[in-house]
Coordinates of C-alpha atoms in Angstrom, one line a residue:
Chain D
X11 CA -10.9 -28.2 29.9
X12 CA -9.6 -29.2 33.5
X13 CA -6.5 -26.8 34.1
X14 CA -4.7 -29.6 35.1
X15 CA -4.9 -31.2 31.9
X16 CA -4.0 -27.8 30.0
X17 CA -1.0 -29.2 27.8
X18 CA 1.9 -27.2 26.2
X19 CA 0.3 -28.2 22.9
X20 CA -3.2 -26.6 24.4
X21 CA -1.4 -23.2 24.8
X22 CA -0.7 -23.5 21.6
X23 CA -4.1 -24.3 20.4
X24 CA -4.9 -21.2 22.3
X25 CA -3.0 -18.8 21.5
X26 CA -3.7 -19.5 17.8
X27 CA -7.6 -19.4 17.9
X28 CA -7.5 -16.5 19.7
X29 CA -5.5 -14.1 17.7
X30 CA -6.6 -15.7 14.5
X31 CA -10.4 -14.2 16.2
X32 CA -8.7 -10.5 16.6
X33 CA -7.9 -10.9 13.1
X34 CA -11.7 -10.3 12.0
X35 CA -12.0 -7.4 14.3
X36 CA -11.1 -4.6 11.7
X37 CA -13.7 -2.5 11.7
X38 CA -15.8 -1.7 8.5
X39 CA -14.0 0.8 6.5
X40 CA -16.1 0.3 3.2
X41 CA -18.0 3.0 3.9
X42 CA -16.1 6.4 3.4
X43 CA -14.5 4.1 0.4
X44 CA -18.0 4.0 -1.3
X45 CA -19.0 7.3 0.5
X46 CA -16.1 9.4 -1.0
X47 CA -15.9 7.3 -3.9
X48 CA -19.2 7.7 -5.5
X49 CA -19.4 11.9 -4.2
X50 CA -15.9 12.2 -6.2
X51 CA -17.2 10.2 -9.2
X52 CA -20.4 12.0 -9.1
X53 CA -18.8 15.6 -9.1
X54 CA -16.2 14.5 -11.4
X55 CA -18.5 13.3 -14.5
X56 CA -21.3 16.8 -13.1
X57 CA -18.2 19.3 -13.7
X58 CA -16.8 17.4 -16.8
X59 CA -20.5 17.9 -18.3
X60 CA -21.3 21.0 -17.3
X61 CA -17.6 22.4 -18.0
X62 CA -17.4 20.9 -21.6
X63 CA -20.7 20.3 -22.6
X64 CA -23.1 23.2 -20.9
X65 CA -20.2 25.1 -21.3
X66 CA -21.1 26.7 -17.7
X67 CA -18.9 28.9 -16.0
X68 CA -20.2 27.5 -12.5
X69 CA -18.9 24.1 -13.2
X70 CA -16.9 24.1 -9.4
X71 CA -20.2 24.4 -7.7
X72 CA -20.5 20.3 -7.9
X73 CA -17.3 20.4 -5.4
X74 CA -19.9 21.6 -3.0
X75 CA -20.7 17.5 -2.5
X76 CA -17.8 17.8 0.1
X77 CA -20.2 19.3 2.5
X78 CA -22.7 16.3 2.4
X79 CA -19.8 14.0 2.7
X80 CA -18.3 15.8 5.5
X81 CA -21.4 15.6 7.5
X82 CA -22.0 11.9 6.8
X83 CA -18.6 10.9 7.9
X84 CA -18.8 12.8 10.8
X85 CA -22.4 11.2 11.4
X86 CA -21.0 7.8 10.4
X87 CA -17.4 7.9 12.8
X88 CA -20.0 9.0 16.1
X89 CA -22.2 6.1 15.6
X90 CA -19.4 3.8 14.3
X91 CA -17.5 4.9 17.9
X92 CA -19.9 4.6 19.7
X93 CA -20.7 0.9 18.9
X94 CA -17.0 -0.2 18.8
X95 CA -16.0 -2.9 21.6
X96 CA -12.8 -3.0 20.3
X97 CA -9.8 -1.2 18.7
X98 CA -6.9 -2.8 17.5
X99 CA -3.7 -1.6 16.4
X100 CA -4.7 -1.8 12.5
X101 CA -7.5 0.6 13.2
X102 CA -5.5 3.4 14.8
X103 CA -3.3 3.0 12.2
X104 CA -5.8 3.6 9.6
X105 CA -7.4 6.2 11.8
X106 CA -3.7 8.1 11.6
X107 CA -3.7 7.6 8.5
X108 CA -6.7 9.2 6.6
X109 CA -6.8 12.5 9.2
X110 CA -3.2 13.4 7.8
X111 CA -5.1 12.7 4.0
X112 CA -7.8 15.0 5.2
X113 CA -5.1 17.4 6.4
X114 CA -3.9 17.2 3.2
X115 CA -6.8 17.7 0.9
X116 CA -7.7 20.8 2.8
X117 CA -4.4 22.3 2.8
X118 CA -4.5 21.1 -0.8
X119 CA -7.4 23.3 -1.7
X120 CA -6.3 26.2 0.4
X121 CA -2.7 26.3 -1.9
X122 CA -4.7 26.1 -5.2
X123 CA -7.2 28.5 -4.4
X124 CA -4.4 30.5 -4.2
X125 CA -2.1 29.1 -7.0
X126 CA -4.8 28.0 -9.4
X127 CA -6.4 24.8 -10.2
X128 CA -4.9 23.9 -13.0
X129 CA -2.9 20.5 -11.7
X130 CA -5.0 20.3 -8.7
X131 CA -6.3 16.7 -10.3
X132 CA -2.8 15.0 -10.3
X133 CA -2.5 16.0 -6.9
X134 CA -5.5 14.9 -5.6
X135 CA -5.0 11.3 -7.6
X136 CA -1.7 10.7 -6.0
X137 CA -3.8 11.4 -2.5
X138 CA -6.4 9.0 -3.4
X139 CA -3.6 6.3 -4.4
X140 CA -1.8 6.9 -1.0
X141 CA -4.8 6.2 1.1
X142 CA -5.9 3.2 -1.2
X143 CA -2.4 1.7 -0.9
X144 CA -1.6 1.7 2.8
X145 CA -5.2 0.5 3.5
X146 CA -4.3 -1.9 0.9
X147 CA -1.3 -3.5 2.2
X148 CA -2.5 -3.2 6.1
X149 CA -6.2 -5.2 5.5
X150 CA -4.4 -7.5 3.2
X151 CA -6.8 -6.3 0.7
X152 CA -5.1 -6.6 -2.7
X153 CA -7.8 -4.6 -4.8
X154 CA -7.0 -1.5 -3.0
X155 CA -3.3 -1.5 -4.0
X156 CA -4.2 -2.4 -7.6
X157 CA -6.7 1.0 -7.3
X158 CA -4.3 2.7 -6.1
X159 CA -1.3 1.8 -8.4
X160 CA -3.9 2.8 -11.1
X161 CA -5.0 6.0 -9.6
X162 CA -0.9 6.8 -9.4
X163 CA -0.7 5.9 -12.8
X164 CA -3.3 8.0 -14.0
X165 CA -1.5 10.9 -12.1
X166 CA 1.5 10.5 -14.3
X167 CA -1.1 10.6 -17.3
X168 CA -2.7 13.8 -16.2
X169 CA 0.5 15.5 -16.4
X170 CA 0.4 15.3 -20.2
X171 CA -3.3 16.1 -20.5
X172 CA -5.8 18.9 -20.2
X173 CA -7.9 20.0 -17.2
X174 CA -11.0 18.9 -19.2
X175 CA -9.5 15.9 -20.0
X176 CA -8.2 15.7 -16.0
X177 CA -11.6 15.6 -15.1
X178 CA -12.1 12.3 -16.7
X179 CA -9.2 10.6 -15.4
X180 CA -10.2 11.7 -12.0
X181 CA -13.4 10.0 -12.5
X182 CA -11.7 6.7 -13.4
X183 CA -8.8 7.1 -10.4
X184 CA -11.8 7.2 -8.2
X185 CA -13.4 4.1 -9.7
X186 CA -10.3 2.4 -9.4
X187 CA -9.3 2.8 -6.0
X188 CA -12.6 4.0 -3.9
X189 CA -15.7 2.8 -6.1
X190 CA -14.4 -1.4 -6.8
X191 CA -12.3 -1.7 -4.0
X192 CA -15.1 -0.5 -1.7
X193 CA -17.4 -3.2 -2.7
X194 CA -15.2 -6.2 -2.1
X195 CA -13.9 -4.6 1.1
X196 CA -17.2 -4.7 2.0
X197 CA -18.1 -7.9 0.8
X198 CA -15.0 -9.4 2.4
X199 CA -16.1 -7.9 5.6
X200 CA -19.1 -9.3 5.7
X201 CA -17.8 -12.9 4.6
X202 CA -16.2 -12.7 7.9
X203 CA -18.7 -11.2 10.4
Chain V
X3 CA 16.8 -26.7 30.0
X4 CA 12.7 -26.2 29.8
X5 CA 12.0 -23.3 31.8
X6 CA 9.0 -23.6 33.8
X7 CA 5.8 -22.3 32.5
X8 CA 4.0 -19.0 34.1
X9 CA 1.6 -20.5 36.6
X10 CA -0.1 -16.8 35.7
X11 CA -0.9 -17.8 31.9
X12 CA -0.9 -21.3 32.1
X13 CA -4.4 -21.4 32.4
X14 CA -6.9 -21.8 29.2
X15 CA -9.1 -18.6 30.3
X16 CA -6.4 -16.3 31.2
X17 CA -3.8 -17.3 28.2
X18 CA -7.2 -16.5 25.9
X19 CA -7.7 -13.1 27.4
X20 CA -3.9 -12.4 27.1
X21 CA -4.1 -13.8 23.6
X22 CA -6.4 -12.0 22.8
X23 CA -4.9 -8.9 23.9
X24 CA -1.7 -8.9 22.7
X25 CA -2.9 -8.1 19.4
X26 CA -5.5 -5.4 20.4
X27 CA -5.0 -2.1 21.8
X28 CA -7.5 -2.7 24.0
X29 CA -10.8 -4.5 23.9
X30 CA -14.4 -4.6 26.1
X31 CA -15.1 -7.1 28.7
X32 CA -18.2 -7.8 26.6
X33 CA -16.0 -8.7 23.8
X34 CA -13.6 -10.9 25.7
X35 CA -16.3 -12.9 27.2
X36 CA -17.9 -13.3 23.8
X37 CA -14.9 -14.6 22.1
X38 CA -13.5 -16.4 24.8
X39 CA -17.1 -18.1 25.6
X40 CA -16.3 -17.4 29.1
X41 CA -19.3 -16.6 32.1
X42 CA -19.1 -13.1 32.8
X43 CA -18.3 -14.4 36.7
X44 CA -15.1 -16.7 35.9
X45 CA -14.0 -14.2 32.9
X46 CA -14.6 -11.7 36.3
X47 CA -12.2 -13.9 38.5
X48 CA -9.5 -14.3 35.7
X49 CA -8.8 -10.8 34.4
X50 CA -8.2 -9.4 38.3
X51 CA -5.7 -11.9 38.3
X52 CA -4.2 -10.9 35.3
X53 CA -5.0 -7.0 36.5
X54 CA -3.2 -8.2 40.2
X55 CA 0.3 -9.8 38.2
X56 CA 0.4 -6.8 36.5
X57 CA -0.1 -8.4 33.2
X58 CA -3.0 -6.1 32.0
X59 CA -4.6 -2.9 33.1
X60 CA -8.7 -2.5 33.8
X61 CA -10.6 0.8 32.8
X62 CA -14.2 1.1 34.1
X63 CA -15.9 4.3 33.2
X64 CA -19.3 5.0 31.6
X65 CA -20.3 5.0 28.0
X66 CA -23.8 6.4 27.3
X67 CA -24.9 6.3 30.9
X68 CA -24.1 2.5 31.0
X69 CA -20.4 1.2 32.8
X70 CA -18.0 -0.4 30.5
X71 CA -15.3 -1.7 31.5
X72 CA -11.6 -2.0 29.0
X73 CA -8.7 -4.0 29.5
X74 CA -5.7 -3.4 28.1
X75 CA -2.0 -5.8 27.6
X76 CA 0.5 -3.8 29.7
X77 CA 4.5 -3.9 28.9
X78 CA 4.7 -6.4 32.0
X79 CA 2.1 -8.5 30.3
X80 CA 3.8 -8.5 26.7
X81 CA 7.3 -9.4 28.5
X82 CA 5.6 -11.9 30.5
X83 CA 3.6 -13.6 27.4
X84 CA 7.0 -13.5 25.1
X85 CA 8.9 -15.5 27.8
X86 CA 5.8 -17.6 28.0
X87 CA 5.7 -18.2 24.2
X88 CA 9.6 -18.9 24.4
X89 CA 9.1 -21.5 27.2
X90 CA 6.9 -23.2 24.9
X91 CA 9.0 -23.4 22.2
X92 CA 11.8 -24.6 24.9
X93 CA 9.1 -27.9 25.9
X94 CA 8.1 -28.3 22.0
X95 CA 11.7 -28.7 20.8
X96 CA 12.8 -30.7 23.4
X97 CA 9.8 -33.0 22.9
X98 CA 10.8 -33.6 19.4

């Protein structure tokens, strides 16, 4: 287009197309969604069987998943960073967001190794709901928020129920708001890339 | 009264890039040129002028032993595309 024929009503034009384009530059968060998800629900259902069914004392050794998905993430950011052409302001926000959850699963752990275990799940459900819910609301991705009102729900559930019992509604918090979400995330990234 | 529009933006390459910008923190050349379907020469031309107004800052450094360069919306360059968005909306009202 001539720039001497570039109209008001072009600007316009403009200025539309081109943030409506920075709008499918989110990057690909699926990944620590499914990642975390399916290490959680793994653990989860590994501990509730050996716990109540084995009947094995050594039931917390599952938990030792974390390592695994530590490293991948780690692997996973690096690479991710290292390709990424682009950061917007949704990203850094989401960035901010799950280091504080991190913060706050391992300060978590380090007050009920020394407190006990014994609520640990409700805790950890109202994490998962909190990182579901702001991802949620700030990708426009409805799924997440209904995860993570579920997850919070559950939380409130787990108050009146058992550790064993915990264990199970962990399971389904991570389903919820990790495991299904994940998927269409990932789906609905790819619709748009 | 229709305020005149900035001779700086009013011109389809560089009110993309600033477009563009204003919603990123920052983004690679690479990137601009790709969704701006601009040559890497004119896209070259544009964004020093943008850099010389002020309106955005340019950061070349090396990534993996290959230069990269970033650009980046500056306050000057928000203020300036806000009054350029108003102006707009100045014409388009008083066209109606």
């Amino acid at each position: 287009m001539p720039e001497d024929n570039f109209s008001p009503e072009d600007s316009i034009q403009v200025i539309q197309s081109m943030i409506d384009k920075t709008k499918a530059s989110v990057a690909d968060n699926s990944f620590y969604f499914l990642l975390w998800g399916w290490l959680v629900f793994v653990a989860c259902v590994s501990q509730f069987v050996l716990k109540v069914i084995v009947d094995s004392r050594w039931h917390p050794i599952v938990w030792s998943v974390n390592i695994i998905g530590i490293v991948l993430s780690i692997y996973h950011s690096v690479h991710e960073e290292r390709k990424r052409r682009v950061r917007n302001y949704i990203d850094e926000c989401l960035d901010y967001l799950w280091i504080s959850i991190v913060v706050s699963y391992v300060l978590f752990g380090l007050a009920f190794a020394r407190i006990g275990w014994e609520n640990c799940y409700t805790f950890y459900m109202m994490l998962y709901g909190l990182g579901s819910f702001v991802t949620g609301r700030l990708l426009k991705v409805q799924p997440l928020v209904w995860g993570a009102i579920a997850s919070w729900a559950l939380a409130v559930v787990s108050t009146f129920t058992r550790f064993d019992i915990n264990i199970l509604l962990c399971a389904a918090a991570i389903l919820f708001s990790y495991i299904i979400p994940g998927y269409l995330l990932r789906k609905k990234y790819r619709e748009q890339h | 009264m229709f305020k005149d529009l900035d001779p700086i933006l009013h011109s389809q390459l560089r009110l993309a890039v600033i477009s563009l910008l204003i919603s990123l923190k920052e983004a690679e050349f690479t990137y601009i040129r790709e969704e701006t379907n601009a040559t890497a020469g004119n896209l070259s031309v544009q964004i020093n002028k943008l850099k010389e107004a002020g309106y955005i800052e340019v950061i070349k450094q090396f990534k993996d032993n290959y230069p990269q360069t970033i650009c980046r919306i500056t306050t000057a360059g928000f203020k300036a595309f806000e009054d350029y968005v108003k102006s707009l909306q100045t014409y388009l009202s008083v066209k109606k």
